[in-house]
Coordinates of C-alpha atoms in Angstrom, one line a residue:
Chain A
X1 CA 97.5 44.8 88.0
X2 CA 96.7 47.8 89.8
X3 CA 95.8 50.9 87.8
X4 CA 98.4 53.3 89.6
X5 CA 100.8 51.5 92.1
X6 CA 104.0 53.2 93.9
X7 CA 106.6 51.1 94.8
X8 CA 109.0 51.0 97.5
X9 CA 109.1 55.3 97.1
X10 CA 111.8 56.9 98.6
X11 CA 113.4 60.6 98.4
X12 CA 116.2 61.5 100.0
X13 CA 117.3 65.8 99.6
X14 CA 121.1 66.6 100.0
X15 CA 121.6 69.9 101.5
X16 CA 125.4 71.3 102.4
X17 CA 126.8 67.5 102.4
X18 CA 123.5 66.2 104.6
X19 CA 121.2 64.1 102.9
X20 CA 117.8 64.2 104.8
X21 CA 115.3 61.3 103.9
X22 CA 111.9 62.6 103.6
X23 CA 109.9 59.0 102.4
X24 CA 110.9 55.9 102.5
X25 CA 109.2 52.4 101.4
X26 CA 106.0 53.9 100.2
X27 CA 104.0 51.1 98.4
X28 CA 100.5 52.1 97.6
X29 CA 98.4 50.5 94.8
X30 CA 95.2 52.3 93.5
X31 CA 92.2 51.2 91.0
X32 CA 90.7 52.7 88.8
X33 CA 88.1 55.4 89.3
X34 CA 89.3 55.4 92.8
X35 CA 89.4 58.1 95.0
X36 CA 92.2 58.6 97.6
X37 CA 93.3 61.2 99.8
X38 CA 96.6 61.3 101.5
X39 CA 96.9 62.5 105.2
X40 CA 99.0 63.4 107.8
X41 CA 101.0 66.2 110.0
X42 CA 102.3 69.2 107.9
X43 CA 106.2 68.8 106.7
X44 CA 105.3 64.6 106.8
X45 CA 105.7 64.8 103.0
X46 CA 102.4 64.1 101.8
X47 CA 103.0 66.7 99.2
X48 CA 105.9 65.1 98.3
X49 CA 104.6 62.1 97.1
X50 CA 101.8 63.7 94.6
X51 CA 104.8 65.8 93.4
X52 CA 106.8 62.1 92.5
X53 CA 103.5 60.7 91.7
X54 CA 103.2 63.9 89.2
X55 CA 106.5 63.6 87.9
X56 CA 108.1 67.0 89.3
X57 CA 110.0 65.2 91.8
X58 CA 112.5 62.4 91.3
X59 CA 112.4 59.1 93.5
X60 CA 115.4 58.6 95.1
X61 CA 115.0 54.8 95.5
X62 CA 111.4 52.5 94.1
X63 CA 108.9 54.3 91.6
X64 CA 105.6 54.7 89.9
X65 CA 103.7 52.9 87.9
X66 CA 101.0 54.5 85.7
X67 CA 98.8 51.2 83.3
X68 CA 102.2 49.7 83.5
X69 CA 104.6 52.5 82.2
X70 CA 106.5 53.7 84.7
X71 CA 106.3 57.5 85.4
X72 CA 109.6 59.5 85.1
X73 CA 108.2 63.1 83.8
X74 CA 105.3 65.2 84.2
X75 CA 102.4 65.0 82.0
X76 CA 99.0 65.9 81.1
X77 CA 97.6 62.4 82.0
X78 CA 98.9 63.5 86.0
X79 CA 96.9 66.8 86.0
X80 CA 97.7 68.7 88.7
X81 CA 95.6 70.9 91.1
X82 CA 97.9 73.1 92.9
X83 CA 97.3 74.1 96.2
X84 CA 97.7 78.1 95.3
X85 CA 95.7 77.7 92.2
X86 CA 98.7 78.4 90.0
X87 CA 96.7 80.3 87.3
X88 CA 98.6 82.8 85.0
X89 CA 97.4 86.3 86.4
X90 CA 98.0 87.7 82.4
X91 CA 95.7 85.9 80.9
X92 CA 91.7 85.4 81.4
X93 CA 90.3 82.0 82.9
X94 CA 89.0 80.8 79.2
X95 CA 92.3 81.8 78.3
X96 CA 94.2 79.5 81.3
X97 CA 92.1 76.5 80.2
X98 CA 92.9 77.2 76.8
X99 CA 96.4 76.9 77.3
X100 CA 96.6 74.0 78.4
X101 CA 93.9 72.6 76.3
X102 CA 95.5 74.0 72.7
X103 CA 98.6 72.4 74.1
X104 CA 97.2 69.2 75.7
X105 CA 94.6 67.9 73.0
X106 CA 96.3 69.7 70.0
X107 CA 95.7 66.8 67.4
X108 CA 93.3 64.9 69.1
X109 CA 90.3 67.3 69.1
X110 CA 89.8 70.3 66.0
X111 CA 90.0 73.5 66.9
X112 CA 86.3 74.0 67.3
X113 CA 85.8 71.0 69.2
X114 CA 88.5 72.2 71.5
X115 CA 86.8 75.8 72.1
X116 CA 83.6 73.7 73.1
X117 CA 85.4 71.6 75.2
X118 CA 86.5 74.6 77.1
X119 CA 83.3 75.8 77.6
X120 CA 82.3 72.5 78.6
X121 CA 84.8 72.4 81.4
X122 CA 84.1 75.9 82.5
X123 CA 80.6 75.0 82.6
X124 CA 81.5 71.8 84.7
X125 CA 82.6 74.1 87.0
X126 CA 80.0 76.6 86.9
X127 CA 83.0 79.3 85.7
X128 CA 80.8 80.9 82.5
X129 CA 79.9 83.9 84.1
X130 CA 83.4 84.6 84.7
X131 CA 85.2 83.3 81.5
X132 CA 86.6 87.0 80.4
X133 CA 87.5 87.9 84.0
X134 CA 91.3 88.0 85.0
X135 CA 92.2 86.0 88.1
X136 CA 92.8 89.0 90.1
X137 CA 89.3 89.5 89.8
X138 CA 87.9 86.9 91.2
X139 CA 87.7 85.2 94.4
X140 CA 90.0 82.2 96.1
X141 CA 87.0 79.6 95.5
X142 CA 86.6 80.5 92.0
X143 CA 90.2 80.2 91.4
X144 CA 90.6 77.1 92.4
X145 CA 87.6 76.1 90.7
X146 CA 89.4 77.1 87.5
X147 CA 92.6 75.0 88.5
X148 CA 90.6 72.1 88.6
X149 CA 88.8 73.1 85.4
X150 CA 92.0 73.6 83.7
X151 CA 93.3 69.9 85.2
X152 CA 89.9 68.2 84.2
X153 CA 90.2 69.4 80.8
X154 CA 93.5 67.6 80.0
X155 CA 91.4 64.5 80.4
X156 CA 94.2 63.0 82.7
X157 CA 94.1 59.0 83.4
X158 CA 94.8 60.5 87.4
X159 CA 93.6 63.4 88.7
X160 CA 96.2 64.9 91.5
X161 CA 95.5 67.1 93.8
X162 CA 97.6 69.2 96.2
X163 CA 95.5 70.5 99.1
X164 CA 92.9 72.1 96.6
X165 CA 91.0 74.0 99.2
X166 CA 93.6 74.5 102.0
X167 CA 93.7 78.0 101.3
X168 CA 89.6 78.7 101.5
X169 CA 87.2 79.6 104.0
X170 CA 85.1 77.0 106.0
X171 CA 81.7 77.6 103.6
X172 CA 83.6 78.0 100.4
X173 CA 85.1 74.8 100.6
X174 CA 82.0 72.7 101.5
X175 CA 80.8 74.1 98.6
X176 CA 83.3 73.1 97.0
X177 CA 83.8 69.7 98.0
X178 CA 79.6 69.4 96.8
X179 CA 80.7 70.5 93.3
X180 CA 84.1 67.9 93.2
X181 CA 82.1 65.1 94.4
X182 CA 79.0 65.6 91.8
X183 CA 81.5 66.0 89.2
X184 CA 83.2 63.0 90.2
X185 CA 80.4 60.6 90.1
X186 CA 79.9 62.0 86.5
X187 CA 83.7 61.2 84.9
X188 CA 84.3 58.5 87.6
X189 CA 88.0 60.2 87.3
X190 CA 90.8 58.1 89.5
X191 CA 92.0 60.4 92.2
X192 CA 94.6 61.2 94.0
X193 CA 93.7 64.2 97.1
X194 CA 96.1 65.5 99.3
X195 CA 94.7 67.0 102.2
X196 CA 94.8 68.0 106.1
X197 CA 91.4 68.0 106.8
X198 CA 90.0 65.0 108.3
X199 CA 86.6 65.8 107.4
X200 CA 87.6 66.6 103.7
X201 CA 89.3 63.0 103.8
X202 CA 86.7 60.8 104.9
X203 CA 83.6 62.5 103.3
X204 CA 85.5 62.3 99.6
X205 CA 87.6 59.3 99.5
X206 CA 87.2 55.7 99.4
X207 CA 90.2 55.1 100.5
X208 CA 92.3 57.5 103.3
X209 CA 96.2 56.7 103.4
X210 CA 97.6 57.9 107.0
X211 CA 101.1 59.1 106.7
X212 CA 103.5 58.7 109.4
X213 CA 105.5 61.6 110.8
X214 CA 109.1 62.8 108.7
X215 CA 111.9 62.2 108.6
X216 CA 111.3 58.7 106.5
X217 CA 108.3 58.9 106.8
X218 CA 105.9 56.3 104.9
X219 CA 102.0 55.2 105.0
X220 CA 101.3 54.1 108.6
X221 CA 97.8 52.7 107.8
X222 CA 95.2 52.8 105.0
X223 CA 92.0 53.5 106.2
X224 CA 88.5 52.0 103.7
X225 CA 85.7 54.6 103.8
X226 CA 82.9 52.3 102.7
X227 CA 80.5 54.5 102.9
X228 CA 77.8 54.8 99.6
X229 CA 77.6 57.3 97.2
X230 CA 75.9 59.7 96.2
X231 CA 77.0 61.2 99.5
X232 CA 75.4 64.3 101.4
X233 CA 77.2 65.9 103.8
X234 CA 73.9 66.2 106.5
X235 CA 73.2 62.8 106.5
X236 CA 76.5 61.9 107.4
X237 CA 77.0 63.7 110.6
X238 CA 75.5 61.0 112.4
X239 CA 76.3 57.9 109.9
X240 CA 77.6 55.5 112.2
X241 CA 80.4 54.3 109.5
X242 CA 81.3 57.9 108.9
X243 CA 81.7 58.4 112.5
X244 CA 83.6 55.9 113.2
X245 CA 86.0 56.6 110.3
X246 CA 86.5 60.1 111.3
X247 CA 87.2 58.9 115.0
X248 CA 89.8 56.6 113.3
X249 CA 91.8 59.2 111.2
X250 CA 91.5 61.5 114.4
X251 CA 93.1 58.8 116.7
X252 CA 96.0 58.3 114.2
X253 CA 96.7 61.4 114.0
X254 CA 96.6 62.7 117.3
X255 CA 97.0 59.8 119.3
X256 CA 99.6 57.4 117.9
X257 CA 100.7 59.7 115.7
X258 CA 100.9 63.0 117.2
X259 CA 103.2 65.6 116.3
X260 CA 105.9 65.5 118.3
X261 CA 106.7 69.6 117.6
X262 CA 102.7 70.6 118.9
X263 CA 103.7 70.0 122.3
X264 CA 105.7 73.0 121.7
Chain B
X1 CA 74.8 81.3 94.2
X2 CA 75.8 84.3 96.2
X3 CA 78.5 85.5 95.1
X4 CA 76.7 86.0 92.2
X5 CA 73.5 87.5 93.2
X6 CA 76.3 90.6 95.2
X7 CA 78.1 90.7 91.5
X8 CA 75.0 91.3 89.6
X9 CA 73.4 94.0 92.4
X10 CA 77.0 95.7 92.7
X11 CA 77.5 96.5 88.7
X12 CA 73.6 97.3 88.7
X13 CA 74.5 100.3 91.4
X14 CA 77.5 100.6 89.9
X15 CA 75.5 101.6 86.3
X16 CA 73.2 103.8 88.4
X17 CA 75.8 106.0 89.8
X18 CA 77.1 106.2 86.3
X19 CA 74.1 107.1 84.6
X20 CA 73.6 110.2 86.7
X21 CA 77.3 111.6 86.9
X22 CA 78.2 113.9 83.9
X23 CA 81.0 113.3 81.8
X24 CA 83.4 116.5 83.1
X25 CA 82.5 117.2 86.4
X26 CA 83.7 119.8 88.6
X27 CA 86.0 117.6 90.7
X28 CA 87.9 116.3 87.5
X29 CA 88.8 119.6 86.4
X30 CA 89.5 120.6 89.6
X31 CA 91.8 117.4 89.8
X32 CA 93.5 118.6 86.8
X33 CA 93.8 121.7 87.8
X34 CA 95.8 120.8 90.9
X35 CA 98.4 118.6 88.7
X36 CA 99.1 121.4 86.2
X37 CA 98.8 124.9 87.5
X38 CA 101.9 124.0 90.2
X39 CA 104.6 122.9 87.4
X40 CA 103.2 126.0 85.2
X41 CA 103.6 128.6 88.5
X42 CA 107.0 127.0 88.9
X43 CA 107.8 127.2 85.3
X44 CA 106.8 130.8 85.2
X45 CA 109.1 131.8 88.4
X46 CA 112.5 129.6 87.3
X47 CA 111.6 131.6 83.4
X48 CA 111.1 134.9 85.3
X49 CA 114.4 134.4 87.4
X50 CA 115.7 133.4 84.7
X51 CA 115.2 136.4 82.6
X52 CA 116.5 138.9 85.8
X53 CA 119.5 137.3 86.2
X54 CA 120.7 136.9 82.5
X55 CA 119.0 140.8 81.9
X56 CA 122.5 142.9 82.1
X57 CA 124.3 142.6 79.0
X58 CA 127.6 141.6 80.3
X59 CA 125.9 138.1 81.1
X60 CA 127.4 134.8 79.7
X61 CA 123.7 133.6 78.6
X62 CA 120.9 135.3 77.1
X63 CA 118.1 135.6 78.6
X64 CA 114.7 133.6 77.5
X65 CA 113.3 136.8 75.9
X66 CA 116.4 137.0 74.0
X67 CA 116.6 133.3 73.2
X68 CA 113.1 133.6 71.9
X69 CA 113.9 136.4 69.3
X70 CA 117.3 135.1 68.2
X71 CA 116.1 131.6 67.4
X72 CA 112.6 132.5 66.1
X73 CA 113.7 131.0 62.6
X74 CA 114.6 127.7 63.9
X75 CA 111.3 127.4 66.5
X76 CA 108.7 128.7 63.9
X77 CA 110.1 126.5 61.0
X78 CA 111.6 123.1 61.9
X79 CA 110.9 121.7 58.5
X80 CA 113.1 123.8 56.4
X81 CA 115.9 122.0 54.5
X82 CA 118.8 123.6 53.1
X83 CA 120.7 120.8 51.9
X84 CA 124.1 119.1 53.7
X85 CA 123.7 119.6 57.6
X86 CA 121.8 123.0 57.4
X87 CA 118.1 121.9 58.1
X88 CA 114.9 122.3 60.7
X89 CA 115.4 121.3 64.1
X90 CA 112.8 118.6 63.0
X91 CA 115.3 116.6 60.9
X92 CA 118.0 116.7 63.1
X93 CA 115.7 115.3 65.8
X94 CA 114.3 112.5 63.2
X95 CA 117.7 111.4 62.3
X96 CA 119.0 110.8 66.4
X97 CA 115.6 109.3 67.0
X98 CA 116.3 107.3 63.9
X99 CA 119.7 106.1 65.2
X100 CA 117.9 105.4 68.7
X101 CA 115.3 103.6 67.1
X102 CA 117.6 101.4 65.7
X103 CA 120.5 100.6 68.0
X104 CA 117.8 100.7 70.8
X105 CA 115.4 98.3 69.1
X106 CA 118.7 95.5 68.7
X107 CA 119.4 96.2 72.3
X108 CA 115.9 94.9 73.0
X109 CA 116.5 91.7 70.9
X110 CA 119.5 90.7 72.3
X111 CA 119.1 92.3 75.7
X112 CA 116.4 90.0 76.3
X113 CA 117.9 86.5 74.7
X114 CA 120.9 87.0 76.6
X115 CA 119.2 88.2 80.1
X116 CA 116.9 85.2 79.6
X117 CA 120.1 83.1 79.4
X118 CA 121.5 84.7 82.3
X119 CA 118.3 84.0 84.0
X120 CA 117.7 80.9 83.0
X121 CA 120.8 79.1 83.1
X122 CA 123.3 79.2 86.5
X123 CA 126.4 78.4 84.5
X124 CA 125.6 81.2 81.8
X125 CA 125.1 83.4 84.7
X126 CA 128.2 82.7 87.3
X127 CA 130.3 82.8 83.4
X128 CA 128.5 86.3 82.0
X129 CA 127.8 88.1 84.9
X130 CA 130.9 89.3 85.8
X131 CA 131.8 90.5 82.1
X132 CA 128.5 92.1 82.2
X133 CA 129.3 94.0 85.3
X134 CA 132.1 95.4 84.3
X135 CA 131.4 96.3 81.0
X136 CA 128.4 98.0 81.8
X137 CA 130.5 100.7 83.7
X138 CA 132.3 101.7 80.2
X139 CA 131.1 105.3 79.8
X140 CA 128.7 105.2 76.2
X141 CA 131.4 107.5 74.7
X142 CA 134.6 105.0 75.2
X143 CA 133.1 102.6 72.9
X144 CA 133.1 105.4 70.3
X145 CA 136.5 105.0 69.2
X146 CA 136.4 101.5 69.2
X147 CA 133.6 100.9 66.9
X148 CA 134.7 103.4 64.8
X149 CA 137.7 101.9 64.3
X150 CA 135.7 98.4 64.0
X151 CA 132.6 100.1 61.1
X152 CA 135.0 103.0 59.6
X153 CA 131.9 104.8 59.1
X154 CA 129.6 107.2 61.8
X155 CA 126.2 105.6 61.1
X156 CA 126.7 102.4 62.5
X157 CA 129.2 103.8 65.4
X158 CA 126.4 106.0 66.6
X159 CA 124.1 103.1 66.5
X160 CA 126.3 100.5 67.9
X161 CA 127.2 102.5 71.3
X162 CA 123.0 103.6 71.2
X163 CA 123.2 99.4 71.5
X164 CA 126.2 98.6 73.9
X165 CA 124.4 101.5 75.9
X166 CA 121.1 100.3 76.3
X167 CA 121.3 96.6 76.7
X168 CA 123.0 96.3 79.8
X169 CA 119.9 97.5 82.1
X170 CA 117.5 95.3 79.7
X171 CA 120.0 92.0 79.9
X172 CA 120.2 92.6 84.0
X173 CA 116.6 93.5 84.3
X174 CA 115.4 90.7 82.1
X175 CA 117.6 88.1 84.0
X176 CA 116.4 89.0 87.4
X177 CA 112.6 88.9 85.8
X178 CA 113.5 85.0 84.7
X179 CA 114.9 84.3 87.8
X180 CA 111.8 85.2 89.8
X181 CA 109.2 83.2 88.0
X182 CA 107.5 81.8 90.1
X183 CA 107.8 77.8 90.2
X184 CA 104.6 77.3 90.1
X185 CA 104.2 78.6 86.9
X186 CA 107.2 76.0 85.4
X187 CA 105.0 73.3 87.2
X188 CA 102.0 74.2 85.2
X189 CA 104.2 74.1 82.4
X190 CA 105.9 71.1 82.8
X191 CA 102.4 69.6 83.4
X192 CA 101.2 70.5 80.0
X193 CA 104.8 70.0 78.7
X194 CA 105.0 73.3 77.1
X195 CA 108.3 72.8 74.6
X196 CA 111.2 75.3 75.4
X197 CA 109.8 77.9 72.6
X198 CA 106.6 77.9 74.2
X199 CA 107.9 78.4 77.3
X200 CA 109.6 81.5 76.4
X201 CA 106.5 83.1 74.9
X202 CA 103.8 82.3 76.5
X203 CA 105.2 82.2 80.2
X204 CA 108.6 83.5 80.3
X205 CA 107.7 86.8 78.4
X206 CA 104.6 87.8 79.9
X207 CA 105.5 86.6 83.4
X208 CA 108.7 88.5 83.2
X209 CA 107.5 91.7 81.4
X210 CA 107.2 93.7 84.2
X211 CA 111.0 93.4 85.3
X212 CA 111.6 93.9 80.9
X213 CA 110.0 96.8 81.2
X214 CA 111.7 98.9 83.6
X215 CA 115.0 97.9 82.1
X216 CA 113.9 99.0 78.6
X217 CA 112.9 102.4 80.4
X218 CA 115.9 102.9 81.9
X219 CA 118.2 101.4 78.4
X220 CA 115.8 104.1 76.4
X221 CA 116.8 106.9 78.5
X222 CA 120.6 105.7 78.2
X223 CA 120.3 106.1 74.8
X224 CA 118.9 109.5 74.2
X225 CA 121.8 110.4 76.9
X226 CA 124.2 108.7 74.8
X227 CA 123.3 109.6 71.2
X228 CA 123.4 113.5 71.6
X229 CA 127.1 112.9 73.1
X230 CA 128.0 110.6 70.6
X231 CA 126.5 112.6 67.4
X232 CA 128.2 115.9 68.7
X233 CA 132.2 113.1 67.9
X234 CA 130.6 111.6 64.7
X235 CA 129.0 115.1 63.0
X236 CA 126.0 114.4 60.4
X237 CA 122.7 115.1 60.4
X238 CA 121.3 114.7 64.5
X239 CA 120.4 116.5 67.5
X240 CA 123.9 115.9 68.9
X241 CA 125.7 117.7 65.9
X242 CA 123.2 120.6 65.7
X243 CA 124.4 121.8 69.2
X244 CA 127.7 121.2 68.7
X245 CA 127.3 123.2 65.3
X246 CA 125.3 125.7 66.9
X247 CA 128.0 126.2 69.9
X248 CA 131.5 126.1 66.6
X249 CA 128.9 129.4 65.8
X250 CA 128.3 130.9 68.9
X251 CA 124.6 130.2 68.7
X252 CA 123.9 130.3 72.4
X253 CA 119.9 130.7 71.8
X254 CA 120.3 127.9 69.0
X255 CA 121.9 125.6 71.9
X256 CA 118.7 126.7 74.4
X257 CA 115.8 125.7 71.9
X258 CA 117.6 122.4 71.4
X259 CA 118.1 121.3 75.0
X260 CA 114.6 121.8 75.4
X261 CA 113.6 119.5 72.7
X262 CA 115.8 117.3 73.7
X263 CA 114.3 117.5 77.5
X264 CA 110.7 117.3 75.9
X265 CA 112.0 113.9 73.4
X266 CA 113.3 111.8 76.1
X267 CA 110.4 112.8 78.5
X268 CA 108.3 111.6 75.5
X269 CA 110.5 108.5 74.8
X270 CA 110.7 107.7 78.4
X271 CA 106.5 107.7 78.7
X272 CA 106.0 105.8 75.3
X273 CA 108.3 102.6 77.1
X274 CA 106.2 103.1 80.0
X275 CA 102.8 103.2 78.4
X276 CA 103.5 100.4 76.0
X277 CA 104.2 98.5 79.3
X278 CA 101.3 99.2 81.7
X279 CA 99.3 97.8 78.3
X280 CA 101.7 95.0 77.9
X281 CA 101.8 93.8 81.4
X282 CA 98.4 94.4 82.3
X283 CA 97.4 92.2 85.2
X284 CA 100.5 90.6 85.0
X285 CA 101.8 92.4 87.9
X286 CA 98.5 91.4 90.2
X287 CA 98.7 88.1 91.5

């Protein structure tokens, strides 16, 4: 049985008497230690389905499996990247891991070995030098680098994602992409990336899931990056299989899949 | 890493430029200078004004030179106690900001349970709103009668309409404060299923504090507005009954000297609410 499966996924929103359906039939099963990233147009509802798969959203119709439980609230063991960081300007970054690791591993770790394990995770994440600073004072890339800090160190079963370097300069974000994948390969953490950056996709995943465009929109093809790891991003630039990966997300997304709103 | 590397070299020039400035420079006193020499120059012309146009004796008012010498007693000794109501301005002072302290401090309490509610909850707030909004346009002194008829007693009249005074800002203030939290805080939340309690403390609170603030600023001046009125019906020991008293006796200069402390208290209170909030809400404000 699959580590992580969605099943027949729909949502549906009712606004002033209309119901608009945003997924429909989404069935995706993923293993463990797997890496996936979601793609597709903006508004396709890519977003949407971490958010079900995370437990903030309601299926309308289907649902999600986590080791055989189904999934119905959100949790620790679905940590969450958000996409605008989402760390609490009052407090410091120790202090945002800290919250949610006093909360998360309350009774499964002492109180010491829970202020080491937040150093550990800041460390992971090469955060130290910044552990007493406030986010205001520091920059998009180290924000985010927090958020995922603060997500690791919930230990979750899946990892979610929600575009977790949309917001970040070219450079910033290669670097981070270096750091996520060297981290990966250490916790072998199952994954679940949502992202618009073909690039981003097929240099991080093993597996890229094409969306099809809303309304109803659903998984229109799932795309095997078999490509070996460790991977460095110079190499790849004229790996035949990354290539040839990269030509395949671009020709579903521009090609059969276009936007119908960009000829606009 | 760069970023770094530009961190380390800024605080390093940073410490240099430090290093070689004194500790009062010319350009800080200067800067001081230019915020209080224009309120003492203005100060000096509305006293001097003042003093010309209340100068003939046929004027209703004395003027400040006259105000000075008639209430010397009362500026030079604010301590002394005489028994029953006949003590230093101090007293009076301690027992309105006594009453203030008190009603205003229950205002807090429930002003923000009940504006969290309001925020929090759309059926509490399409129920409580409207009663709120109309209540909160009852002038401080109508409820005087009421309560007391309710207490039968001043001290807890003066400090329940001190509390139906002040909480209406903070319940208002505190609600819109919920309301605007940003979602993606209650998604962290949910994530690391903070219980309700938790919620409220560690990101209701602080996330809403800013909002909190400025309605406890506004329901601590409310109060001090309220309580002088309110002391002058009730009688006792206060601020509010010394003027009254000192007006029954045709103190005029009495009257003067107590406005102004009441002027200076409420500026005072009004900066205390404020200062406890720019150090409550640090970087709360900052995104």
């Amino acid at each position: 049985m699959a580590h992580l499966s969605l099943s027949q996924v729909g949502i549906s929103f009712r606004r002033g008497g209309k119901t608009s359906e945003v997924l429909r039939d989404v069935n995706l099963d993923i293993a463990k230690g797997e890496f996936v990233s979601i793609i597709g147009h903006s508004g396709c509802g890519k977003s949407t389905v971490l958010n079900i798969v995370a437990g903030l959203l309601k299926a309308s119709t289907g649902g999600v499996l986590l080791d055989g439980k189904e999934v119905n609230a959100p949790g620790p063991d679905r940590a969450v990247v958000f996409q605008n960081h989402s760390l609490l300007p009052w407090l410091t970054v120790r202090e945002n891991v800290a919250l949610a690791v006093d909360k998360v591993l309350k009774g499964k770790k002492s109180r010491t070995e829970r202020a080491e394990w937040i150093e550990h995770n800041l460390a992971l994440v090469n955060m130290m030098h910044a552990a007493d600073k406030r986010p205001a004072e520091i920059s998009g890339g180290m924000k985010q680098r927090v958020g995922i800090a603060r997500a690791l160190a919930m230990e979750p079963t899946v990892l979610l994602m929600d575009e977790p370097f949309g917001a970040l300069d070219a450079l910033t974000r290669a670097h981070l992409q270096d750091q996520l994948m060297e981290i990966q390969t250490r916790l072998r953490n199952t994954v679940i990336m949502i992202t618009h950056d073909v690039d981003e996709a097929v240099l991080l995943s093993d597996r890229i899931v094409m969306m099809t465009n809303g309304p109803s929109a659903t998984i229109g093809e799932i795309l095997p990056v078999p490509l070996p790891r460790p991977r460095r991003r110079l190499d790849l630039v004229e790996d035949t299989t990354y290539v040839h990966a990269r030509a395949a997300v671009l020709e579903f997304l521009y090609a059969r899949h276009a936007k119908p709103a960009m000829a606009a | 890493m760069a970023t770094g590397a530009t961190l380390s070299t800024a605080s390093r020039a940073r410490a240099a430029t430090k290093a070689r400035t004194p500790l009062v420079t010319m350009a800080s006193v200067r800067g001081v200078a230019a915020r209080i020499v224009p309120p003492l120059v203005v100060l000096a012309g509305f006293l001097l004004l003042w003093e010309v146009l209340c100068s003939s004796p046929t004027a209703g008012l004395p003027p400040p030179s006259r105000v000075v010498t008639e209430a010397w007693d009362i500026i030079v000794d604010p301590f002394y106690d005489n028994g029953g109501t006949d003590k230093g301005l101090f007293w009076h002072i301690s027992a309105s900001l006594q009453r203030v302290a008190l009603g205003f401090s229950l205002a807090v309490i429930a002003g923000v349970l009940l504006g969290t509610l309001v925020g929090q909850s759309e059926w509490a707030m399409r129920g409580l709103d409207p009663i709120f909004q109309v209540l909160r346009t009852i002038p401080p002194l109508a409820w005087l009668p009421l309560s007391l008829a309710a207490f039968r007693d001043g001290q807890p009249s003066a400090i329940f309409v001190i509390f139906i005074t002040s909480i209406w800002p903070i319940i208002i203030n505190t609600a819109v404060g919920i309301r605007n939290i940003p979602q993606d805080y209650r998604n962290v939340s949910a994530v690391i299923r903070l219980n309700p309690i938790e919620f409220f403390y560690k990101i209701m609170l602080p996330s809403a504090a800013p909002y909190i603030f400025t309605g406890l600023r506004i329901g601590v001046g409310l109060s001090w507005l309220a309580i002088v009125a309110a002391e002058m019906l009730i009688g006792g020991v206060g601020i509010g009954f010394f003027i009254w008293d000192a007006w029954n006796s045709s103190h005029i200069s009495e009257i003067i000297v107590a406005l102004v402390y009441v002027g200076l208290i409420g500026f005072v209170l009004d900066r205390l609410v404020a200062g406890v909030g720019v150090l409550v809400t640090r970087g709360t404000s900052a995104a």
